[in-house]
Amino acid sequence: MAQPDSKKIFFENLSGAGKAIAVLTSGGDAQGMNAAVRAVVRMGLYVGAKVYFIHEGYQGMVDGGENIKEASWESVSSMLQVGGTVIGSARCKEFRSHEGRLKAAHNLVQHGITNLCVIGGDGSLTGANLFREEWSGLLGELVEQGSIEADAVQKYSALHIVGMVGSIDNDFCGTDMTIGTDSALHRIIEVVDAIMTTAQSHQRTFVLEVMGRHCGYLALVSALACGADWVLIPEMPPEDGWEDKMCQKLSANRAGMKRLNIIIVAEGAIDHNNKPITTEYIKNLVVKCLGFDTRVTILGHVQRGGTPSAFDRILASRMGVEAVLALLETTANTPACVVSLCGNQSVRLPLMECVQMTQEVQKAMDEKRFEEAVKLRGRSFENNLKTYKLLAHRKLESELPTSNFNVAVLNVGAPAAGMNAAVRSAVRVGISEGHKMFAVSDGFEGFYKGQIKEIKWADVGGWTGQGGSLLGTKRTLPAKHVDKIAEQMRAHNINALLIVGGFEAFESLLQLYEARATYEEFCIPMCMLPATISNNVPGTDLSIGADTALNAIVETCDRIKQSASGTKRRVFIIETMGGYCGYLASVGGLAAGADAAYIYEEPFDIRDLQANVEHLTEKMKGSIQRGLVLRNENCNENYTTDFIYQLYSEEGKGVFDSRKNVLGHMQQGGAPSPFDRNFGTKISAKAMQWVTKKLVETFRQGRVFANTEDSCCLLGMRRRALVFQPVVQLKDQTDFVHRIPKEQWWLKLRPLMKILAKYKTSYDVSDSGQLEHVVRNRPKESDASVAM
């Protein structure tokens, strides 16, 4: 890893000495809150601040006493994987009164606390801001009452607030994703996948109610992720006569040999007259009009439960560290801020700007300005809705534009969960755009052998939840067979190409671009979608499939660590996949609470291994029972998993014993996560719209001819935006020998993992969030698709 640049600011230069930080969770619970609490506590302690838990939310702040306790490093051990909030949360009427806030101020001053980290919804954060605004007045009252000394007013003159939004509904404006939303989607999709199997057995229709009294995010994204037939959300009340349209669609799907129907309803769903649409009403409607065997499932609090997903653990850990940074940097004039996610980047936004916009959404809905409400929800919500409409509602043949273009789609490289969702999206959007879609089996090997056939709308039904690659995929590169591939392109009159795959897909596109000089057949629009668990494709922060692999790693690490509960102290050495790319080991290690992660990008030697063993030995002598070490498969040819296991076993004698586990191809298998289904679906839809635009632009004199760099692109997530990048321009950013990008954003997360594991290290804060404003927190091109 490159040495620190002296121009950058490093965290070790910031000090929290003399500061007291308190963390509380308020309102409803959400999976991932504990990861945020853990990050705040450990980062606070790391910089020398005193950190306090406030148990039972604002109620604990008002009641004081044992509810406000100093936190230690060990007190947040083993809570990363626990759902809910272990420090408790409660609604507190008393805090809404002036008298209640006066008690709370007194309790905080007694502990010297003037820095609050509040994890909750908009109500909790609004209450925190009011408390901050009243703070000096409250201290004045306490002096008058004789409850505190006069010098305390000067000493504790300002209360600093930083918020993190914990809510499964994702209903807070200003952030693409709130803590807990991804985990709630996991619970919903698990249920939907299970229901689909029984529904297909009996040809049933299922009506599912998901949470979302005021926000339809969970219903909308779960409908996208499972390919639901119909979705009803508060922000998009159906037009009058919707019942007939829905029944017609269900009937048409059933007639098309589809054995099941799924209807997803947000609990706050309404019609245009603000009348609630209930699951029971829908069930009775389907039974009466169609006679279909129909069942209702109300998911309820299942959505709040269970362990947090990898995404929520990483999000909460990043946000928790960012919150401590924000508290350290705050001044008396800094407004209360909320730490948010925009694309793949942390941002800080004025808390009340976010709250006001969130309230504007509800006001717009109350006044039946639904289109405006959707826009106010943010680009992520708006794009989800547009994509769902594109994919769910099939146009009649007479309504389709007639483009007369043929577009081929294929998978290249190793299989990755979410590939099928991307192919489904491409096929359906392509058909909606008027193209004839062709599926190529077995990548470029199938291409040169002529395994190409037209693929229709109904052919990709039910593909979103399928793992692997239903088209078939091979690692074969096109260079050796370019003449035969050109021949097949002529034979099928292929006018554009969409490739879904990993590093081999990137290399393939480069080879096809170079072949344009010899074969005009490749002078067509070509686009690649990154899909690989290794996340090693240049030009993108994230790849389809990596999230599913991370969840597999994290779930396995949780189980492995649990296996040591009640036994003697034990360290687990886990080998992950990824080739030479350390993404899975590093980010999986952060999500699983690892003590170390060995990767190729950060060279290490025997002294580093010895230091890690000594560090773990020291921790194990305390109350820590388990250690976790991850190793990327190609991190070092000599320091193998066996070598590291034997080293730890030998050096840990008398303190801990060791076990090893090679996770292998389980990381590539399984049903795709909600994130991968949705990410694949949305970027594929965007890619097909780009293909259509390029086809129109390059159609001249009766044929398509495209030979410019910008007609052969990779679509990737870069920080906050989805960007089409010419593949030829990405060559200089690529290490082709080790099949990785030369610069990788996630390397900045490695010090964070080390700090949370109690190592002393530098942490680069030059890229940390800066205070922005809600109205301009997203660039024009941003799709915010990374946040689903």
PDB file of C-alpha atoms in Angstrom, residues 584-678:
ATOM      1  CA  LEU A 584     -13.701  -9.515   0.028  1.00  0.00           C
ATOM      2  CA  ALA A 585     -11.114 -10.070   2.776  1.00  0.00           C
ATOM      3  CA  SER A 586     -10.917  -6.386   3.753  1.00  0.00           C
ATOM      4  CA  VAL A 587     -14.571  -5.352   3.576  1.00  0.00           C
ATOM      5  CA  GLY A 588     -15.722  -8.765   4.833  1.00  0.00           C
ATOM      6  CA  GLY A 589     -13.286  -8.349   7.719  1.00  0.00           C
ATOM      7  CA  LEU A 590     -14.762  -4.936   8.561  1.00  0.00           C
ATOM      8  CA  ALA A 591     -18.308  -6.360   8.495  1.00  0.00           C
ATOM      9  CA  ALA A 592     -17.415  -9.461  10.515  1.00  0.00           C
ATOM     10  CA  GLY A 593     -15.269  -7.655  13.106  1.00  0.00           C
ATOM     11  CA  ALA A 594     -11.950  -9.236  12.087  1.00  0.00           C
ATOM     12  CA  ASP A 595      -8.692  -8.539  13.902  1.00  0.00           C
ATOM     13  CA  ALA A 596      -6.617  -8.678  10.710  1.00  0.00           C
ATOM     14  CA  ALA A 597      -7.053  -9.198   6.970  1.00  0.00           C
ATOM     15  CA  TYR A 598      -4.070 -10.162   4.809  1.00  0.00           C
ATOM     16  CA  ILE A 599      -4.214  -8.952   1.200  1.00  0.00           C
ATOM     17  CA  TYR A 600      -1.923  -8.679  -1.819  1.00  0.00           C
ATOM     18  CA  GLU A 601      -2.345  -4.883  -2.116  1.00  0.00           C
ATOM     19  CA  GLU A 602      -0.830  -4.304   1.321  1.00  0.00           C
ATOM     20  CA  PRO A 603       2.424  -6.315   1.492  1.00  0.00           C
ATOM     21  CA  PHE A 604       3.246  -7.930   4.839  1.00  0.00           C
ATOM     22  CA  ASP A 605       6.132  -9.929   6.240  1.00  0.00           C
ATOM     23  CA  ILE A 606       6.870 -12.235   9.178  1.00  0.00           C
ATOM     24  CA  ARG A 607       7.241  -9.251  11.525  1.00  0.00           C
ATOM     25  CA  ASP A 608       3.690  -8.125  10.708  1.00  0.00           C
ATOM     26  CA  LEU A 609       2.404 -11.640  11.342  1.00  0.00           C
ATOM     27  CA  GLN A 610       4.251 -11.757  14.644  1.00  0.00           C
ATOM     28  CA  ALA A 611       2.876  -8.347  15.659  1.00  0.00           C
ATOM     29  CA  ASN A 612      -0.665  -9.553  14.887  1.00  0.00           C
ATOM     30  CA  VAL A 613      -0.174 -12.675  16.990  1.00  0.00           C
ATOM     31  CA  GLU A 614       1.145 -10.598  19.900  1.00  0.00           C
ATOM     32  CA  HIS A 615      -1.760  -8.181  19.568  1.00  0.00           C
ATOM     33  CA  LEU A 616      -4.273 -11.040  19.706  1.00  0.00           C
ATOM     34  CA  THR A 617      -2.428 -12.670  22.599  1.00  0.00           C
ATOM     35  CA  GLU A 618      -2.706  -9.432  24.579  1.00  0.00           C
ATOM     36  CA  LYS A 619      -6.423  -9.121  23.807  1.00  0.00           C
ATOM     37  CA  MET A 620      -7.072 -12.757  24.714  1.00  0.00           C
ATOM     38  CA  LYS A 621      -5.549 -12.257  28.141  1.00  0.00           C
ATOM     39  CA  GLY A 622      -8.470  -9.921  28.857  1.00  0.00           C
ATOM     40  CA  SER A 623     -12.147 -10.681  28.435  1.00  0.00           C
ATOM     41  CA  ILE A 624     -11.997 -11.254  24.661  1.00  0.00           C
ATOM     42  CA  GLN A 625     -12.839 -14.883  23.835  1.00  0.00           C
ATOM     43  CA  ARG A 626     -12.533 -15.064  20.053  1.00  0.00           C
ATOM     44  CA  GLY A 627     -10.313 -13.735  17.300  1.00  0.00           C
ATOM     45  CA  LEU A 628     -10.899 -13.628  13.572  1.00  0.00           C
ATOM     46  CA  VAL A 629      -8.256 -13.333  10.842  1.00  0.00           C
ATOM     47  CA  LEU A 630      -9.102 -13.231   7.127  1.00  0.00           C
ATOM     48  CA  ARG A 631      -6.661 -14.063   4.349  1.00  0.00           C
ATOM     49  CA  ASN A 632      -7.181 -13.326   0.657  1.00  0.00           C
ATOM     50  CA  GLU A 633      -6.355 -16.439  -1.390  1.00  0.00           C
ATOM     51  CA  ASN A 634      -3.488 -14.826  -3.356  1.00  0.00           C
ATOM     52  CA  CYS A 635      -2.174 -12.369  -0.792  1.00  0.00           C
ATOM     53  CA  ASN A 636       1.246 -14.068  -0.575  1.00  0.00           C
ATOM     54  CA  GLU A 637       2.580 -17.237  -2.219  1.00  0.00           C
ATOM     55  CA  ASN A 638       4.708 -18.206   0.801  1.00  0.00           C
ATOM     56  CA  TYR A 639       2.527 -17.130   3.726  1.00  0.00           C
ATOM     57  CA  THR A 640      -0.233 -19.573   2.899  1.00  0.00           C
ATOM     58  CA  THR A 641      -3.362 -20.181   4.959  1.00  0.00           C
ATOM     59  CA  ASP A 642      -1.694 -23.314   6.372  1.00  0.00           C
ATOM     60  CA  PHE A 643       1.440 -21.360   7.267  1.00  0.00           C
ATOM     61  CA  ILE A 644      -0.508 -18.627   9.050  1.00  0.00           C
ATOM     62  CA  TYR A 645      -2.623 -21.228  10.866  1.00  0.00           C
ATOM     63  CA  GLN A 646       0.471 -23.098  12.060  1.00  0.00           C
ATOM     64  CA  LEU A 647       2.179 -19.860  13.108  1.00  0.00           C
ATOM     65  CA  TYR A 648      -0.825 -18.724  15.153  1.00  0.00           C
ATOM     66  CA  SER A 649      -1.207 -22.226  16.636  1.00  0.00           C
ATOM     67  CA  GLU A 650       2.417 -22.308  17.743  1.00  0.00           C
ATOM     68  CA  GLU A 651       2.715 -18.748  19.016  1.00  0.00           C
ATOM     69  CA  GLY A 652      -0.676 -18.780  20.752  1.00  0.00           C
ATOM     70  CA  LYS A 653       0.043 -21.869  22.859  1.00  0.00           C
ATOM     71  CA  GLY A 654      -1.139 -21.432  26.408  1.00  0.00           C
ATOM     72  CA  VAL A 655      -3.323 -18.443  25.511  1.00  0.00           C
ATOM     73  CA  PHE A 656      -5.509 -19.478  22.568  1.00  0.00           C
ATOM     74  CA  ASP A 657      -5.836 -22.276  20.051  1.00  0.00           C
ATOM     75  CA  SER A 658      -6.466 -21.871  16.318  1.00  0.00           C
ATOM     76  CA  ARG A 659      -8.772 -23.216  13.643  1.00  0.00           C
ATOM     77  CA  LYS A 660      -8.757 -22.649   9.875  1.00  0.00           C
ATOM     78  CA  ASN A 661     -11.478 -22.604   7.251  1.00  0.00           C
ATOM     79  CA  VAL A 662     -11.323 -22.179   3.455  1.00  0.00           C
ATOM     80  CA  LEU A 663     -14.672 -20.759   2.317  1.00  0.00           C
ATOM     81  CA  GLY A 664     -14.200 -21.651  -1.362  1.00  0.00           C
ATOM     82  CA  HIS A 665     -16.986 -21.539  -3.932  1.00  0.00           C
ATOM     83  CA  MET A 666     -19.784 -21.068  -1.416  1.00  0.00           C
ATOM     84  CA  GLN A 667     -18.960 -17.370  -1.906  1.00  0.00           C
ATOM     85  CA  GLN A 668     -20.117 -17.625  -5.533  1.00  0.00           C
ATOM     86  CA  GLY A 669     -23.317 -19.526  -4.843  1.00  0.00           C
ATOM     87  CA  GLY A 670     -26.698 -18.889  -3.326  1.00  0.00           C
ATOM     88  CA  ALA A 671     -29.574 -16.576  -4.111  1.00  0.00           C
ATOM     89  CA  PRO A 672     -28.523 -12.999  -4.909  1.00  0.00           C
ATOM     90  CA  SER A 673     -28.895 -10.425  -2.168  1.00  0.00           C
ATOM     91  CA  PRO A 674     -31.507  -7.644  -2.531  1.00  0.00           C
ATOM     92  CA  PHE A 675     -28.652  -5.222  -3.251  1.00  0.00           C
ATOM     93  CA  ASP A 676     -27.273  -7.307  -6.132  1.00  0.00           C
ATOM     94  CA  ARG A 677     -30.715  -7.934  -7.609  1.00  0.00           C
ATOM     95  CA  ASN A 678     -31.532  -4.244  -7.527  1.00  0.00           C
TER      96      ASN A 678
END
